[in-house]
mmCIF file of C-alpha atoms and ligand atoms in Angstrom:
data_model
loop_
_atom_site.group_PDB
_atom_site.id
_atom_site.type_symbol
_atom_site.label_atom_id
_atom_site.label_comp_id
_atom_site.label_asym_id
_atom_site.label_seq_id
_atom_site.Cartn_x
_atom_site.Cartn_y
_atom_site.Cartn_z
ATOM 1 C CA UNK C 1 -48.802 -11.825 28.911
ATOM 2 C CA UNK C 2 -47.994 -15.881 28.649
ATOM 3 C CA UNK C 3 -49.344 -16.163 24.859
ATOM 4 C CA UNK C 4 -49.059 -19.620 23.703
ATOM 5 C CA UNK C 5 -45.562 -21.503 23.282
ATOM 6 C CA UNK C 6 -45.364 -19.440 26.881
ATOM 7 C CA UNK C 7 -48.474 -21.221 28.222
ATOM 8 C CA UNK C 8 -46.816 -24.845 26.483
ATOM 9 C CA UNK C 9 -44.226 -24.712 28.016
ATOM 10 C CA UNK C 10 -45.400 -24.242 31.575
ATOM 11 C CA UNK C 11 -47.534 -26.495 31.001
ATOM 12 C CA UNK C 12 -45.048 -29.670 30.075
ATOM 13 C CA UNK C 13 -43.081 -28.737 32.869
ATOM 14 C CA UNK C 14 -45.935 -28.281 35.179
ATOM 15 C CA UNK C 15 -47.017 -31.689 34.227
ATOM 16 C CA UNK C 16 -43.190 -34.156 34.358
ATOM 17 C CA UNK C 17 -43.596 -32.143 38.164
ATOM 18 C CA UNK C 18 -46.713 -33.238 39.464
ATOM 19 C CA UNK C 19 -48.531 -35.830 37.065
ATOM 20 C CA UNK C 20 -48.564 -39.062 40.228
ATOM 21 C CA UNK C 21 -48.512 -36.380 43.435
ATOM 22 C CA UNK C 22 -51.839 -36.000 45.191
ATOM 23 C CA UNK C 23 -52.539 -32.924 46.888
ATOM 24 C CA UNK C 24 -53.373 -33.113 50.422
ATOM 25 C CA UNK C 25 -54.134 -29.554 51.182
ATOM 26 C CA UNK C 26 -54.257 -26.537 49.485
ATOM 27 C CA UNK C 27 -53.844 -22.584 51.284
ATOM 28 C CA UNK C 28 -55.404 -20.066 49.612
ATOM 29 C CA UNK C 29 -53.418 -16.802 50.964
ATOM 30 C CA UNK C 30 -55.292 -14.439 48.984
ATOM 31 C CA UNK C 31 -58.605 -15.346 47.031
ATOM 32 C CA UNK C 32 -59.481 -12.111 45.538
ATOM 33 C CA UNK C 33 -57.816 -13.184 41.910
ATOM 34 C CA UNK C 34 -59.362 -11.695 37.741
ATOM 35 C CA UNK C 35 -61.748 -15.039 39.801
ATOM 36 C CA UNK C 36 -62.590 -14.369 43.158
ATOM 37 C CA UNK C 37 -61.187 -18.294 44.326
ATOM 38 C CA UNK C 38 -64.019 -20.512 45.321
ATOM 39 C CA UNK C 39 -62.019 -22.058 48.255
ATOM 40 C CA UNK C 40 -64.532 -24.511 50.141
ATOM 41 C CA UNK C 41 -65.426 -25.319 46.430
ATOM 42 C CA UNK C 42 -61.262 -26.201 45.473
ATOM 43 C CA UNK C 43 -60.594 -27.436 48.474
ATOM 44 C CA UNK C 44 -63.172 -29.945 47.475
ATOM 45 C CA UNK C 45 -62.103 -30.572 44.286
ATOM 46 C CA UNK C 46 -57.743 -30.941 45.399
ATOM 47 C CA UNK C 47 -57.848 -32.457 47.921
ATOM 48 C CA UNK C 48 -56.870 -36.183 48.350
ATOM 49 C CA UNK C 49 -57.447 -36.036 44.221
ATOM 50 C CA UNK C 50 -54.265 -37.390 42.931
ATOM 51 C CA UNK C 51 -52.804 -34.965 39.550
ATOM 52 C CA UNK C 52 -53.404 -36.579 35.911
ATOM 53 C CA UNK C 53 -52.624 -35.034 33.543
ATOM 54 C CA UNK C 54 -52.181 -31.356 32.217
ATOM 55 C CA UNK C 55 -53.043 -29.515 29.444
ATOM 56 C CA UNK C 56 -53.599 -26.253 27.848
ATOM 57 C CA UNK C 57 -56.199 -25.585 25.980
ATOM 58 C CA UNK C 58 -55.449 -22.301 24.241
ATOM 59 C CA UNK C 59 -53.987 -19.906 26.810
ATOM 60 C CA UNK C 60 -55.872 -22.269 29.484
ATOM 61 C CA UNK C 61 -54.366 -24.988 31.316
ATOM 62 C CA UNK C 62 -56.097 -27.747 32.882
ATOM 63 C CA UNK C 63 -54.612 -29.535 35.862
ATOM 64 C CA UNK C 64 -56.876 -33.417 35.549
ATOM 65 C CA UNK C 65 -57.705 -34.858 38.655
ATOM 66 C CA UNK C 66 -58.677 -38.300 39.313
ATOM 67 C CA UNK C 67 -62.257 -38.774 39.946
ATOM 68 C CA UNK C 68 -63.543 -36.342 36.860
ATOM 69 C CA UNK C 69 -62.412 -33.185 39.015
ATOM 70 C CA UNK C 70 -59.646 -30.115 37.052
ATOM 71 C CA UNK C 71 -58.425 -27.015 37.857
ATOM 72 C CA UNK C 72 -58.452 -24.444 35.172
ATOM 73 C CA UNK C 73 -55.696 -22.185 35.764
ATOM 74 C CA UNK C 74 -54.385 -18.810 33.614
ATOM 75 C CA UNK C 75 -51.768 -16.750 34.291
ATOM 76 C CA UNK C 76 -53.389 -13.698 33.239
ATOM 77 C CA UNK C 77 -50.733 -10.672 33.080
ATOM 78 C CA UNK C 78 -47.675 -11.515 35.762
ATOM 79 C CA UNK C 79 -48.613 -15.485 36.776
ATOM 80 C CA UNK C 80 -46.176 -17.820 37.148
ATOM 81 C CA UNK C 81 -45.934 -21.628 39.433
ATOM 82 C CA UNK C 82 -42.838 -22.978 41.553
ATOM 83 C CA UNK C 83 -42.612 -25.763 42.756
ATOM 84 C CA UNK C 84 -40.384 -25.644 46.213
ATOM 85 C CA UNK C 85 -39.706 -28.017 49.175
ATOM 86 C CA UNK C 86 -43.199 -28.256 51.648
ATOM 87 C CA UNK C 87 -41.786 -25.810 54.515
ATOM 88 C CA UNK C 88 -39.926 -23.628 51.407
ATOM 89 C CA UNK C 89 -40.350 -19.749 53.243
ATOM 90 C CA UNK C 90 -42.862 -18.555 50.326
ATOM 91 C CA UNK C 91 -43.471 -14.584 48.794
ATOM 92 C CA UNK C 92 -44.907 -11.777 49.219
ATOM 93 C CA UNK C 93 -47.421 -12.666 45.679
ATOM 94 C CA UNK C 94 -48.141 -16.543 46.481
ATOM 95 C CA UNK C 95 -51.470 -16.988 46.315
ATOM 96 C CA UNK C 96 -53.001 -21.077 46.439
ATOM 97 C CA UNK C 97 -50.402 -23.052 47.923
ATOM 98 C CA UNK C 98 -51.401 -26.466 46.853
ATOM 99 C CA UNK C 99 -49.226 -29.339 49.597
ATOM 100 C CA UNK C 100 -48.094 -33.090 47.915
ATOM 101 C CA UNK C 101 -47.586 -36.358 49.601
ATOM 102 C CA UNK C 102 -43.777 -35.890 48.632
ATOM 103 C CA UNK C 103 -43.153 -33.924 50.725
ATOM 104 C CA UNK C 104 -42.943 -30.559 47.863
ATOM 105 C CA UNK C 105 -45.601 -27.119 47.754
ATOM 106 C CA UNK C 106 -47.112 -26.048 44.224
ATOM 107 C CA UNK C 107 -47.430 -22.711 43.222
ATOM 108 C CA UNK C 108 -49.263 -19.673 41.663
ATOM 109 C CA UNK C 109 -47.870 -16.496 42.037
ATOM 110 C CA UNK C 110 -48.754 -13.718 40.375
ATOM 111 C CA UNK C 111 -48.192 -9.782 41.405
ATOM 112 C CA UNK C 112 -51.476 -8.338 39.363
ATOM 113 C CA UNK C 113 -53.963 -10.808 40.632
ATOM 114 C CA UNK C 114 -55.467 -11.550 36.677
ATOM 115 C CA UNK C 115 -54.593 -15.171 37.100
ATOM 116 C CA UNK C 116 -56.813 -17.216 37.961
ATOM 117 C CA UNK C 117 -57.598 -21.115 40.240
ATOM 118 C CA UNK C 118 -61.061 -22.456 38.634
ATOM 119 C CA UNK C 119 -62.106 -25.852 40.633
ATOM 120 C CA UNK C 120 -64.310 -27.423 38.137
ATOM 121 C CA UNK C 121 -66.038 -30.854 36.876
ATOM 122 C CA UNK C 122 -63.471 -32.953 34.510
ATOM 123 C CA UNK C 123 -66.360 -33.672 32.371
ATOM 124 C CA UNK C 124 -65.723 -30.125 29.654
ATOM 125 C CA UNK C 125 -66.244 -31.261 26.079
ATOM 126 C CA UNK C 126 -63.494 -30.098 23.695
ATOM 127 C CA UNK C 127 -64.523 -26.382 22.192
ATOM 128 C CA UNK C 128 -64.503 -26.381 26.214
ATOM 129 C CA UNK C 129 -68.225 -24.138 25.529
ATOM 130 C CA UNK C 130 -69.341 -26.432 28.984
ATOM 131 C CA UNK C 131 -67.239 -25.116 32.502
ATOM 132 C CA UNK C 132 -65.652 -22.229 33.686
ATOM 133 C CA UNK C 133 -62.957 -22.612 29.679
ATOM 134 C CA UNK C 134 -64.887 -19.526 27.343
ATOM 135 C CA UNK C 135 -65.344 -20.203 23.917
ATOM 136 C CA UNK C 136 -62.766 -20.776 22.486
ATOM 137 C CA UNK C 137 -61.722 -20.762 18.329
ATOM 138 C CA UNK C 138 -59.405 -23.947 16.915
ATOM 139 C CA UNK C 139 -55.544 -24.457 18.191
ATOM 140 C CA UNK C 140 -53.719 -23.604 15.760
ATOM 141 C CA UNK C 141 -51.104 -26.707 15.727
ATOM 142 C CA UNK C 142 -53.921 -28.946 16.036
ATOM 143 C CA UNK C 143 -54.759 -30.410 12.275
ATOM 144 C CA UNK C 144 -58.136 -28.958 12.954
ATOM 145 C CA UNK C 145 -56.945 -25.284 12.733
ATOM 146 C CA UNK C 146 -57.227 -25.703 8.534
ATOM 147 C CA UNK C 147 -56.537 -22.675 5.795
ATOM 148 C CA UNK C 148 -60.148 -23.345 4.937
ATOM 149 C CA UNK C 149 -62.130 -22.498 7.480
ATOM 150 C CA UNK C 150 -59.798 -19.998 8.800
ATOM 151 C CA UNK C 151 -60.539 -18.216 6.112
ATOM 152 C CA UNK C 152 -64.109 -18.929 6.452
ATOM 153 C CA UNK C 153 -63.316 -17.068 9.747
ATOM 154 C CA UNK C 154 -61.447 -14.543 8.459
ATOM 155 C CA UNK C 155 -64.311 -13.919 5.863
ATOM 156 C CA UNK C 156 -67.360 -12.882 8.691
ATOM 157 C CA UNK C 157 -64.855 -10.913 10.477
ATOM 158 C CA UNK C 158 -64.788 -6.712 9.226
ATOM 159 C CA UNK C 159 -61.518 -5.109 12.158
ATOM 160 C CA UNK C 160 -58.361 -5.035 11.362
ATOM 161 C CA UNK C 161 -56.844 -8.509 11.529
ATOM 162 C CA UNK C 162 -53.934 -8.045 14.135
ATOM 163 C CA UNK C 163 -57.047 -7.166 16.497
ATOM 164 C CA UNK C 164 -59.023 -9.987 14.695
ATOM 165 C CA UNK C 165 -55.586 -12.253 15.285
ATOM 166 C CA UNK C 166 -56.456 -11.377 19.093
ATOM 167 C CA UNK C 167 -59.897 -13.035 19.558
ATOM 168 C CA UNK C 168 -59.666 -15.630 21.541
ATOM 169 C CA UNK C 169 -62.948 -17.764 19.179
ATOM 170 C CA UNK C 170 -61.197 -16.658 15.831
ATOM 171 C CA UNK C 171 -57.738 -18.335 17.012
ATOM 172 C CA UNK C 172 -56.993 -19.675 20.725
ATOM 173 C CA UNK C 173 -53.870 -18.985 22.203
ATOM 174 C CA UNK C 174 -52.279 -15.943 19.921
ATOM 175 C CA UNK C 175 -51.167 -12.617 22.481
ATOM 176 C CA UNK C 176 -50.298 -9.356 21.112
ATOM 177 C CA UNK C 177 -45.971 -10.634 19.984
ATOM 178 C CA UNK C 178 -46.373 -13.595 18.070
ATOM 179 C CA UNK C 179 -49.726 -11.885 16.007
ATOM 180 C CA UNK C 180 -47.454 -9.237 14.686
ATOM 181 C CA UNK C 181 -45.143 -11.450 14.105
ATOM 182 C CA UNK C 182 -46.528 -13.907 12.315
ATOM 183 C CA UNK C 183 -48.099 -10.531 9.675
ATOM 184 C CA UNK C 184 -44.934 -9.648 9.755
ATOM 185 C CA UNK C 185 -44.179 -13.001 8.290
ATOM 186 C CA UNK C 186 -47.195 -13.020 6.070
ATOM 187 C CA UNK C 187 -46.442 -9.375 4.870
ATOM 188 C CA UNK C 188 -49.311 -8.452 5.817
ATOM 189 C CA UNK C 189 -50.164 -4.801 6.851
ATOM 190 C CA UNK C 190 -51.864 -5.056 11.049
ATOM 191 C CA UNK C 191 -54.720 -3.233 9.877
ATOM 192 C CA UNK C 192 -56.398 -4.446 7.368
ATOM 193 C CA UNK C 193 -59.098 -5.401 6.895
ATOM 194 C CA UNK C 194 -59.290 -9.515 8.611
ATOM 195 C CA UNK C 195 -62.441 -10.277 5.517
ATOM 196 C CA UNK C 196 -60.354 -8.647 3.009
ATOM 197 C CA UNK C 197 -57.151 -11.018 2.969
ATOM 198 C CA UNK C 198 -57.864 -13.723 0.235
ATOM 199 C CA UNK C 199 -56.777 -16.951 0.092
ATOM 200 C CA UNK C 200 -53.375 -16.895 -0.599
ATOM 201 C CA UNK C 201 -52.219 -14.567 1.715
ATOM 202 C CA UNK C 202 -54.491 -15.896 4.335
ATOM 203 C CA UNK C 203 -52.468 -19.649 3.479
ATOM 204 C CA UNK C 204 -49.180 -16.979 4.359
ATOM 205 C CA UNK C 205 -50.854 -16.687 7.042
ATOM 206 C CA UNK C 206 -51.206 -19.425 8.430
ATOM 207 C CA UNK C 207 -47.529 -20.881 7.558
ATOM 208 C CA UNK C 208 -46.630 -17.754 9.686
ATOM 209 C CA UNK C 209 -48.708 -18.597 12.621
ATOM 210 C CA UNK C 210 -47.734 -21.962 13.038
ATOM 211 C CA UNK C 211 -44.008 -22.370 12.510
ATOM 212 C CA UNK C 212 -43.266 -18.674 14.597
ATOM 213 C CA UNK C 213 -45.585 -20.541 17.165
ATOM 214 C CA UNK C 214 -43.936 -24.103 16.922
ATOM 215 C CA UNK C 215 -40.229 -22.295 16.984
ATOM 216 C CA UNK C 216 -41.060 -20.200 19.967
ATOM 217 C CA UNK C 217 -41.817 -23.308 21.909
ATOM 218 C CA UNK C 218 -38.813 -24.938 20.634
ATOM 219 C CA UNK C 219 -36.849 -21.845 22.559
ATOM 220 C CA UNK C 220 -39.591 -22.443 25.709
ATOM 221 C CA UNK C 221 -41.336 -18.454 25.372
ATOM 222 C CA UNK C 222 -39.739 -15.302 25.294
ATOM 223 C CA UNK C 223 -39.213 -13.571 27.969
ATOM 224 C CA UNK C 224 -40.619 -9.699 27.411
ATOM 225 C CA UNK C 225 -39.936 -9.091 31.843
ATOM 226 C CA UNK C 226 -41.344 -11.816 34.082
ATOM 227 C CA UNK C 227 -42.813 -14.729 32.088
ATOM 228 C CA UNK C 228 -40.225 -17.245 33.545
ATOM 229 C CA UNK C 229 -40.775 -21.075 33.403
ATOM 230 C CA UNK C 230 -42.342 -23.385 36.690
ATOM 231 C CA UNK C 231 -37.720 -23.831 37.334
ATOM 232 C CA UNK C 232 -37.076 -19.680 37.008
ATOM 233 C CA UNK C 233 -35.693 -20.499 33.889
ATOM 234 C CA UNK C 234 -36.589 -17.028 31.114
ATOM 235 C CA UNK C 235 -37.961 -17.931 27.575
ATOM 236 C CA UNK C 236 -34.801 -17.837 24.902
ATOM 237 C CA UNK C 237 -37.197 -17.115 21.625
ATOM 238 C CA UNK C 238 -36.907 -12.830 22.632
ATOM 239 C CA UNK C 239 -33.897 -13.171 20.790
ATOM 240 C CA UNK C 240 -35.685 -14.766 17.731
ATOM 241 C CA UNK C 241 -38.551 -11.622 17.435
ATOM 242 C CA UNK C 242 -38.579 -9.495 14.212
ATOM 243 C CA UNK C 243 -40.159 -6.650 14.588
ATOM 244 C CA UNK C 244 -41.992 -6.840 18.195
ATOM 245 C CA UNK C 245 -40.563 -4.213 20.277
ATOM 246 C CA UNK C 246 -38.771 -2.341 17.560
ATOM 247 C CA UNK C 247 -39.564 0.711 16.533
ATOM 248 C CA UNK C 248 -37.011 3.188 14.713
ATOM 249 C CA UNK C 249 -35.041 0.379 13.851
ATOM 250 C CA UNK C 250 -34.092 -1.301 10.367
ATOM 251 C CA UNK C 251 -36.483 -4.086 9.323
ATOM 252 C CA UNK C 252 -34.971 -6.879 9.211
ATOM 253 C CA UNK C 253 -36.523 -8.125 5.868
ATOM 254 C CA UNK C 254 -36.477 -4.812 3.138
ATOM 255 C CA UNK C 255 -33.258 -3.317 5.208
ATOM 256 C CA UNK C 256 -32.170 -0.127 6.161
ATOM 257 C CA UNK C 257 -35.423 1.119 3.080
ATOM 258 C CA UNK C 258 -37.432 1.324 6.026
ATOM 259 C CA UNK C 259 -38.310 1.222 9.852
ATOM 260 C CA UNK C 260 -40.489 -0.683 11.993
ATOM 261 C CA UNK C 261 -42.992 1.275 13.084
ATOM 262 C CA UNK C 262 -45.105 1.213 16.147
ATOM 263 C CA UNK C 263 -48.712 1.450 16.280
ATOM 264 C CA UNK C 264 -51.441 1.367 18.741
ATOM 265 C CA UNK C 265 -54.154 -1.240 17.862
ATOM 266 C CA UNK C 266 -57.574 -1.912 20.595
ATOM 267 C CA UNK C 267 -54.668 -0.380 23.410
ATOM 268 C CA UNK C 268 -51.304 -2.416 22.507
ATOM 269 C CA UNK C 269 -48.624 -1.386 20.557
ATOM 270 C CA UNK C 270 -48.600 -2.998 16.987
ATOM 271 C CA UNK C 271 -44.497 -3.425 15.158
ATOM 272 C CA UNK C 272 -44.722 -3.094 11.438
ATOM 273 C CA UNK C 273 -42.821 -2.303 8.447
ATOM 274 C CA UNK C 274 -44.908 -0.899 5.880
ATOM 275 C CA UNK C 275 -42.831 -1.547 3.410
ATOM 276 C CA UNK C 276 -43.039 -4.911 3.483
ATOM 277 C CA UNK C 277 -46.825 -6.083 5.085
ATOM 278 C CA UNK C 278 -49.851 -4.638 2.626
HETATM 279 ZN ZN1 LIG A 1 -39.630 -4.287 5.296
#
């Protein structure tokens, strides 16, 4: 499932490719995504509008159109975008096709259909509380994400830290892979209650999150199975993963002393070193 670095990579690629293009028409081939596509609203919101910017908020992309409209996009588990010359053959699971005025098509493809395409007014505020964006916590790479605020947010939560990191209202954009990697880097056991994390550990976790996300963005994200950027390229961060997907391997920090373990938490596999993470 794409997380912040993957969505950021896709958003940057779409921004470069799409800004300045005008949408001539939109074809919805399958409206039954995670949220039913409102075809009439999508056509009214897109057609004859120019694409002005593509930005990311959490795991969402917001495509800004002129005259105060936007599209809110989520990739779900398997969503991807590609850009093709107009008239190129479509594939199974191509659900929405935007025809552009420069002879290209922009296509949303999503085999499992957990993604969404929602037309909206651009007058969303920055916290995303209005419109189709749900409540989202701070962006972990922004100046607004401070150790103090992060510590305050964790101190209110009794759930295991790993699960709390996945809560988009606490901090936006983190998913299973980067939560696990950051906890390993910070030496924190994923089962520890969030409220029991002290100031120093919180500072280490804050730094680890920023480090792992920044590095992963520089690598174009992580491709485990089907994530691809707009140009079809795989993310290159997988080789830098330290614990994710490595059960039974030697811990990269304490070596042969301990092996990476896997633990189901909130329905997802969590990888950690029982010796290095407390
Ligand atoms: Zn270890």
